[in-house]
Amino acid sequence: MLDVRRREVIALLSGAAALPLAARAQQAASPVRRIGFLLPGGPRTTVVRGQLEAFRQGLKEYGWVEGQNISVEYRFSEGKDDALPGIAAELVRLPLDVIVAEGTAAIRAVKTVTQTIPIVMATSSDPVGTGLVASLNRPGGNVTGASLQTAELSGKRLQLLTEIVSGLAQVAVLSNPLNPSIAPSVEQTKAAAQSLGVELHVVEVQAPDKFESAFTAITSAHAGALMVLPDPLLYGQHPRIVTFTTASHLPALFPEKEVAEAGGLIAYGPSIPASFRRAAAYVDKILRGAKPADLPVEQPTTFELVVNLRTARAICVTIPTSILLRANEVIE
């Protein structure tokens, strides 16, 4: 009887000891999922590093860690939109489970070369108007993700500038015409300008080496303020824009709070890092079997107003108390 019991205990212990080994073997046998990531900026910029860190943190929240159960193929166009189609085609040739892209131009470039690989929009301005999805609730096709609602915010941003600059009559608008979603933003801004009695000077810039000529055009317009439209190229070049506006004592409004925190006068818009974290949630759902066509496009529900008083003092601008009271963050 003692020998029988001993054999049962040994068998039980042997089985228990084998369980972790079996679990490890099963984990090792699980394929590493592969993600493609296409960004219009450059990998060395502070902006892009922050975006990617937000995305990685989002992935970790859902149990996905680079080097363990996922690998990411990063591609960057370095601010050159004309390079996006070739980079997108290169990504699609890889065995990828999902592709994440930032900005309408990058998303469209990927969508053009694949209708089967799921595409997650890290940020987009008007995905319905630009034809990326059929509707926000039922995207259809292979694209879903986040919309930043930028066109609808243009009027509010221009209104803020008129509150800051008393008697504002002329405003320069910096835009990238190669971005397919910029046209609605420009039209919304023009409509708001007409109702506010403000004259607009739209200044276009298409590549990093074109900013100096754009700055010259802004100066020649004798504008009383500058409004920077949402665009990955402009976001990636914000240190140059901030340097120019500060040196010119030109009040400038940006779409991203990170720019105000880095020296821009004022910013108003949804959080871009939050959008990248939400992109990770979409990736998680797709890797677990969800179809992009069935995942509604998310829109931001909160918007951040950030005012940099240090910059205001440097360019001799007084921010009205009414704006300071509404601000989510005031940088002293």
Coordinates of N, CA and C in Angstrom, one line a residue, residues 146-301:
A146 N -8.3 56.3 -35.2 CA -8.7 57.5 -34.6 C -8.8 58.7 -35.5
S147 N -9.8 59.5 -35.3 CA -9.9 60.8 -36.0 C -9.7 61.9 -35.0
L148 N -9.1 63.0 -35.5 CA -8.8 64.1 -34.6 C -9.8 65.2 -34.8
Q149 N -10.7 65.1 -35.7 CA -11.7 66.1 -36.0 C -11.1 67.5 -36.2
T150 N -10.0 67.6 -36.9 CA -9.3 68.8 -37.0 C -10.1 69.9 -37.8
A151 N -10.8 69.6 -38.9 CA -11.4 70.6 -39.7 C -12.5 71.4 -38.8
E152 N -13.2 70.7 -38.0 CA -14.3 71.3 -37.2 C -13.7 72.2 -36.1
L153 N -12.4 72.1 -35.8 CA -11.8 72.9 -34.8 C -11.2 74.2 -35.3
S154 N -11.1 74.3 -36.6 CA -10.4 75.5 -37.2 C -11.1 76.8 -36.7
G155 N -12.4 76.8 -36.8 CA -13.1 78.0 -36.4 C -12.8 78.4 -34.9
K156 N -12.8 77.4 -34.0 CA -12.5 77.7 -32.6 C -11.1 78.2 -32.4
R157 N -10.2 77.7 -33.2 CA -8.8 78.2 -33.0 C -8.6 79.6 -33.5
L158 N -9.3 79.9 -34.6 CA -9.2 81.3 -35.1 C -9.9 82.3 -34.1
Q159 N -11.0 81.9 -33.5 CA -11.7 82.7 -32.5 C -10.7 83.0 -31.3
L160 N -9.9 82.0 -30.9 CA -9.0 82.2 -29.8 C -8.0 83.3 -30.2
L161 N -7.5 83.2 -31.4 CA -6.5 84.3 -31.8 C -7.1 85.7 -31.8
T162 N -8.4 85.8 -32.2 CA -9.0 87.1 -32.2 C -9.2 87.6 -30.7
E163 N -9.3 86.7 -29.8 CA -9.4 87.1 -28.4 C -8.1 87.5 -27.8
I164 N -7.0 86.9 -28.3 CA -5.7 87.2 -27.8 C -5.2 88.6 -28.4
V165 N -5.4 88.7 -29.7 CA -4.9 89.9 -30.4 C -6.0 90.9 -30.7
S166 N -6.1 91.9 -29.9 CA -7.2 92.9 -30.1 C -7.1 93.6 -31.4
G167 N -8.3 93.6 -32.1 CA -8.4 94.2 -33.4 C -7.7 93.4 -34.5
L168 N -7.5 92.2 -34.3 CA -6.8 91.3 -35.3 C -7.5 91.4 -36.7
A169 N -6.8 91.8 -37.7 CA -7.4 92.0 -39.0 C -6.9 91.0 -40.0
Q170 N -5.6 90.5 -39.9 CA -5.0 89.6 -40.8 C -4.3 88.5 -40.1
V171 N -4.5 87.3 -40.6 CA -3.9 86.1 -40.0 C -3.3 85.2 -41.1
A172 N -2.0 84.8 -40.9 CA -1.4 83.9 -41.8 C -1.7 82.5 -41.3
V173 N -1.9 81.6 -42.3 CA -2.3 80.2 -42.0 C -1.2 79.3 -42.7
L174 N -0.5 78.6 -41.9 CA 0.5 77.7 -42.4 C -0.1 76.3 -42.7
S175 N 0.1 75.8 -43.9 CA -0.5 74.5 -44.3 C 0.4 73.7 -45.2
N176 N 0.1 72.4 -45.2 CA 0.8 71.5 -46.2 C -0.2 71.1 -47.2
P177 N -0.2 71.6 -48.4 CA -1.2 71.2 -49.4 C -1.1 69.8 -49.9
L178 N 0.0 69.1 -49.6 CA 0.1 67.7 -50.0 C -0.7 66.8 -49.0
N179 N -1.1 67.3 -47.9 CA -2.0 66.5 -47.0 C -3.4 66.5 -47.5
P180 N -4.0 65.4 -47.8 CA -5.3 65.3 -48.4 C -6.4 65.9 -47.5
S181 N -6.2 65.9 -46.2 CA -7.2 66.4 -45.3 C -7.1 67.9 -45.0
I182 N -6.1 68.6 -45.6 CA -5.9 70.0 -45.3 C -7.0 70.9 -45.9
A183 N -7.5 70.5 -47.1 CA -8.5 71.3 -47.8 C -9.7 71.6 -46.9
P184 N -10.3 70.6 -46.2 CA -11.4 70.9 -45.3 C -11.1 71.9 -44.2
S185 N -9.9 71.7 -43.6 CA -9.4 72.7 -42.6 C -9.3 74.1 -43.1
V186 N -8.8 74.2 -44.3 CA -8.6 75.6 -44.9 C -10.0 76.2 -45.1
E187 N -10.9 75.4 -45.7 CA -12.3 75.9 -45.9 C -13.0 76.3 -44.7
Q188 N -12.9 75.5 -43.6 CA -13.5 75.8 -42.3 C -12.9 77.1 -41.8
T189 N -11.6 77.3 -41.9 CA -10.9 78.5 -41.4 C -11.4 79.7 -42.2
K190 N -11.5 79.6 -43.5 CA -12.0 80.7 -44.3 C -13.4 81.1 -43.9
A191 N -14.3 80.1 -43.7 CA -15.6 80.4 -43.3 C -15.6 81.1 -41.9
A192 N -14.8 80.7 -41.0 CA -14.7 81.3 -39.7 C -14.1 82.7 -39.8
A193 N -13.1 82.9 -40.7 CA -12.5 84.2 -40.9 C -13.6 85.2 -41.5
Q194 N -14.4 84.7 -42.4 CA -15.4 85.6 -42.9 C -16.4 86.1 -41.8
S195 N -16.8 85.2 -41.0 CA -17.7 85.6 -39.9 C -17.1 86.5 -38.9
L196 N -15.8 86.3 -38.7 CA -15.0 87.1 -37.7 C -14.5 88.4 -38.3
G197 N -14.6 88.6 -39.6 CA -14.1 89.8 -40.2 C -12.6 89.8 -40.3
V198 N -12.0 88.6 -40.5 CA -10.5 88.5 -40.5 C -10.1 88.1 -42.0
E199 N -9.0 88.7 -42.4 CA -8.5 88.3 -43.8 C -7.4 87.3 -43.6
L200 N -7.4 86.2 -44.4 CA -6.5 85.1 -44.3 C -5.4 85.2 -45.4
H201 N -4.2 84.8 -45.0 CA -3.1 84.6 -46.0 C -2.6 83.2 -45.8
V202 N -3.0 82.3 -46.7 CA -2.7 80.9 -46.6 C -1.3 80.7 -47.2
V203 N -0.3 80.3 -46.4 CA 1.0 80.0 -46.8 C 1.3 78.5 -46.8
E204 N 1.7 78.0 -47.9 CA 1.9 76.6 -48.1 C 3.3 76.2 -48.0
V205 N 3.6 75.0 -47.4 CA 4.9 74.4 -47.3 C 4.8 72.9 -47.5
Q206 N 5.6 72.4 -48.3 CA 5.5 71.0 -48.7 C 6.6 70.1 -48.3
A207 N 7.7 70.6 -47.8 CA 8.9 69.8 -47.4 C 9.7 70.6 -46.4
P208 N 10.5 69.9 -45.6 CA 11.4 70.5 -44.6 C 12.2 71.6 -45.2
D209 N 12.7 71.5 -46.4 CA 13.6 72.5 -47.0 C 12.9 73.8 -47.5
K210 N 11.5 73.8 -47.3 CA 10.7 74.9 -47.9 C 10.3 75.9 -46.8
F211 N 10.7 75.6 -45.5 CA 10.2 76.4 -44.4 C 10.7 77.9 -44.4
E212 N 11.9 78.1 -44.8 CA 12.5 79.4 -44.8 C 11.7 80.3 -45.8
S213 N 11.4 79.8 -47.0 CA 10.6 80.6 -47.9 C 9.2 80.8 -47.4
A214 N 8.7 79.9 -46.6 CA 7.3 80.1 -46.0 C 7.4 81.1 -45.0
F215 N 8.5 81.2 -44.2 CA 8.6 82.2 -43.1 C 8.7 83.6 -43.8
T216 N 9.4 83.7 -44.9 CA 9.5 84.9 -45.6 C 8.1 85.4 -46.1
A217 N 7.3 84.5 -46.6 CA 6.0 84.8 -47.1 C 5.1 85.3 -45.9
I218 N 5.2 84.6 -44.8 CA 4.4 85.1 -43.6 C 4.8 86.5 -43.2
T219 N 6.1 86.8 -43.2 CA 6.6 88.1 -42.8 C 6.1 89.1 -43.8
S220 N 6.1 88.8 -45.1 CA 5.6 89.7 -46.1 C 4.1 90.0 -46.1
A221 N 3.4 89.1 -45.5 CA 1.9 89.3 -45.4 C 1.6 90.3 -44.3
H222 N 2.5 90.6 -43.4 CA 2.2 91.6 -42.4 C 1.1 91.1 -41.5
A223 N 1.0 89.8 -41.3 CA -0.1 89.3 -40.5 C 0.0 89.6 -39.0
G224 N -1.1 89.7 -38.3 CA -1.0 90.0 -36.9 C -0.9 88.8 -36.0
A225 N -1.1 87.6 -36.7 CA -1.0 86.3 -35.9 C -0.8 85.2 -36.9
L226 N -0.4 84.0 -36.4 CA -0.2 82.9 -37.3 C -1.0 81.7 -36.7
M227 N -1.7 81.0 -37.6 CA -2.4 79.8 -37.2 C -1.8 78.6 -38.0
V228 N -1.3 77.6 -37.2 CA -0.6 76.4 -37.9 C -1.7 75.3 -37.9
L229 N -1.9 74.8 -39.1 CA -2.9 73.7 -39.3 C -2.3 72.4 -38.9
P230 N -3.2 71.5 -38.5 CA -2.7 70.1 -38.1 C -2.1 69.4 -39.3
D231 N -0.9 68.9 -39.1 CA -0.2 68.2 -40.2 C 1.0 67.5 -39.6
P232 N 1.3 66.3 -39.9 CA 2.6 65.6 -39.4 C 3.8 66.4 -39.8
L233 N 3.9 66.9 -41.0 CA 5.1 67.7 -41.4 C 5.3 68.9 -40.5
L234 N 4.2 69.7 -40.3 CA 4.3 70.9 -39.5 C 4.6 70.6 -38.1
Y235 N 4.0 69.5 -37.6 CA 4.2 69.1 -36.2 C 5.7 68.7 -36.0
G236 N 6.2 68.0 -37.0 CA 7.6 67.5 -36.8 C 8.6 68.7 -36.9
Q237 N 8.2 69.8 -37.5 CA 9.1 70.9 -37.7 C 8.8 72.1 -36.7
H238 N 8.1 71.7 -35.6 CA 7.6 72.8 -34.8 C 8.7 73.6 -34.1
P239 N 9.9 73.0 -33.8 CA 11.0 73.9 -33.2 C 11.4 75.0 -34.1
R240 N 11.4 74.8 -35.4 CA 11.7 75.9 -36.3 C 10.6 76.9 -36.4
I241 N 9.4 76.5 -36.3 CA 8.3 77.4 -36.4 C 8.2 78.3 -35.1
V242 N 8.5 77.6 -33.9 CA 8.5 78.3 -32.7 C 9.6 79.4 -32.6
T243 N 10.8 79.0 -33.1 CA 11.9 79.9 -33.2 C 11.6 81.1 -34.0
F244 N 11.0 80.9 -35.2 CA 10.6 82.0 -36.1 C 9.6 82.9 -35.5
T245 N 8.5 82.3 -34.9 CA 7.4 83.2 -34.3 C 7.9 84.0 -33.1
T246 N 8.8 83.4 -32.3 CA 9.3 84.1 -31.1 C 10.2 85.2 -31.6
A247 N 11.1 84.9 -32.5 CA 12.0 86.0 -33.0 C 11.2 87.1 -33.7
S248 N 10.1 86.8 -34.3 CA 9.3 87.8 -35.0 C 8.2 88.5 -34.2
H249 N 8.2 88.0 -32.9 CA 7.1 88.6 -32.0 C 5.7 88.4 -32.6
L250 N 5.5 87.2 -33.2 CA 4.3 86.9 -33.9 C 3.4 85.9 -33.0
P251 N 2.3 86.3 -32.5 CA 1.4 85.3 -31.8 C 1.0 84.2 -32.7
A252 N 1.2 82.9 -32.2 CA 1.0 81.8 -33.0 C 0.2 80.7 -32.2
L253 N -0.8 80.1 -32.9 CA -1.6 79.1 -32.3 C -1.3 77.8 -33.0
F254 N -1.1 76.7 -32.2 CA -0.8 75.4 -32.7 C -1.8 74.4 -32.3
P255 N -2.0 73.3 -33.1 CA -3.0 72.3 -32.7 C -2.6 71.4 -31.5
E256 N -1.3 71.3 -31.2 CA -0.8 70.3 -30.3 C -0.2 70.9 -29.0
K257 N -0.6 70.4 -27.8 CA -0.2 71.0 -26.6 C 1.3 70.9 -26.4
E258 N 1.9 69.8 -27.0 CA 3.4 69.6 -26.9 C 4.1 70.8 -27.5
V259 N 3.6 71.5 -28.5 CA 4.3 72.6 -29.1 C 4.2 73.8 -28.1
A260 N 3.1 74.0 -27.5 CA 3.0 75.1 -26.5 C 4.0 74.8 -25.3
E261 N 4.1 73.6 -24.9 CA 5.0 73.2 -23.8 C 6.4 73.4 -24.2
A262 N 6.7 73.4 -25.6 CA 8.1 73.6 -26.1 C 8.4 75.0 -26.5
G263 N 7.4 75.9 -26.2 CA 7.7 77.3 -26.5 C 6.7 78.0 -27.4
G264 N 5.8 77.3 -27.9 CA 4.7 77.9 -28.7 C 3.8 78.8 -27.8
L265 N 3.2 79.8 -28.3 CA 2.4 80.7 -27.5 C 1.1 80.0 -26.9
I266 N 0.4 79.3 -27.8 CA -0.9 78.7 -27.4 C -1.2 77.5 -28.2
A267 N -1.9 76.6 -27.7 CA -2.3 75.4 -28.4 C -3.7 75.0 -28.0
Y268 N -4.4 74.5 -29.0 CA -5.8 74.0 -28.7 C -6.1 72.8 -29.6
G269 N -6.4 71.7 -29.0 CA -6.7 70.5 -29.8 C -6.7 69.2 -28.9
P270 N -7.0 68.1 -29.5 CA -7.0 66.8 -28.8 C -5.6 66.3 -28.6
S271 N -5.4 65.4 -27.7 CA -4.1 64.9 -27.3 C -3.6 63.9 -28.4
I272 N -2.5 64.2 -29.0 CA -1.9 63.2 -30.0 C -1.3 62.0 -29.3
P273 N -0.6 62.1 -28.2 CA -0.1 60.9 -27.5 C -1.3 60.0 -27.1
A274 N -2.4 60.5 -26.7 CA -3.6 59.7 -26.3 C -4.1 59.0 -27.6
S275 N -4.0 59.6 -28.7 CA -4.4 59.0 -30.0 C -3.5 57.8 -30.3
F276 N -2.2 57.9 -30.1 CA -1.3 56.8 -30.3 C -1.5 55.7 -29.3
R277 N -1.9 56.0 -28.1 CA -2.2 54.9 -27.1 C -3.5 54.2 -27.6
R278 N -4.4 54.9 -28.1 CA -5.7 54.3 -28.6 C -5.4 53.4 -29.8
A279 N -4.4 53.8 -30.6 CA -4.0 53.0 -31.7 C -3.6 51.6 -31.3
A280 N -2.9 51.6 -30.1 CA -2.5 50.3 -29.6 C -3.7 49.4 -29.2
A281 N -4.7 50.0 -28.8 CA -6.0 49.3 -28.4 C -6.6 48.6 -29.7
Y282 N -6.5 49.4 -30.8 CA -7.0 48.8 -32.0 C -6.1 47.7 -32.5
V283 N -4.8 47.8 -32.4 CA -3.9 46.8 -32.8 C -4.2 45.5 -31.9
D284 N -4.4 45.7 -30.6 CA -4.7 44.5 -29.8 C -6.0 43.8 -30.2
K285 N -7.0 44.5 -30.5 CA -8.3 43.9 -31.0 C -8.1 43.2 -32.3
I286 N -7.3 43.8 -33.2 CA -7.1 43.1 -34.5 C -6.3 41.8 -34.3
L287 N -5.2 41.9 -33.5 CA -4.4 40.7 -33.3 C -5.2 39.6 -32.6
R288 N -6.2 39.9 -31.9 CA -7.0 38.9 -31.3 C -8.3 38.5 -32.1
G289 N -8.3 39.0 -33.4 CA -9.3 38.4 -34.3 C -10.3 39.4 -34.8
A290 N -10.4 40.6 -34.3 CA -11.4 41.6 -34.7 C -11.1 42.1 -36.1
K291 N -12.1 42.5 -36.9 CA -11.9 43.0 -38.2 C -12.0 44.5 -38.2
P292 N -11.2 45.2 -38.9 CA -11.2 46.6 -39.0 C -12.6 47.2 -39.4
A293 N -13.2 46.5 -40.3 CA -14.5 46.9 -40.8 C -15.6 47.0 -39.7
D294 N -15.4 46.3 -38.6 CA -16.4 46.3 -37.5 C -16.0 47.1 -36.4
L295 N -14.8 47.8 -36.4 CA -14.3 48.6 -35.3 C -14.6 50.1 -35.6
P296 N -15.5 50.7 -34.9 CA -15.8 52.1 -35.2 C -14.6 53.0 -35.0
V297 N -14.6 54.1 -35.8 CA -13.5 55.1 -35.7 C -13.8 56.0 -34.5
E298 N -12.8 56.1 -33.6 CA -13.0 56.9 -32.4 C -12.7 58.4 -32.7
Q299 N -13.5 59.3 -32.1 CA -13.3 60.7 -32.1 C -12.9 61.2 -30.7
P300 N -12.1 62.2 -30.6 CA -11.7 62.7 -29.2 C -12.9 63.4 -28.5
T301 N -13.0 63.2 -27.2 CA -14.1 63.8 -26.5 C -13.6 65.0 -25.6

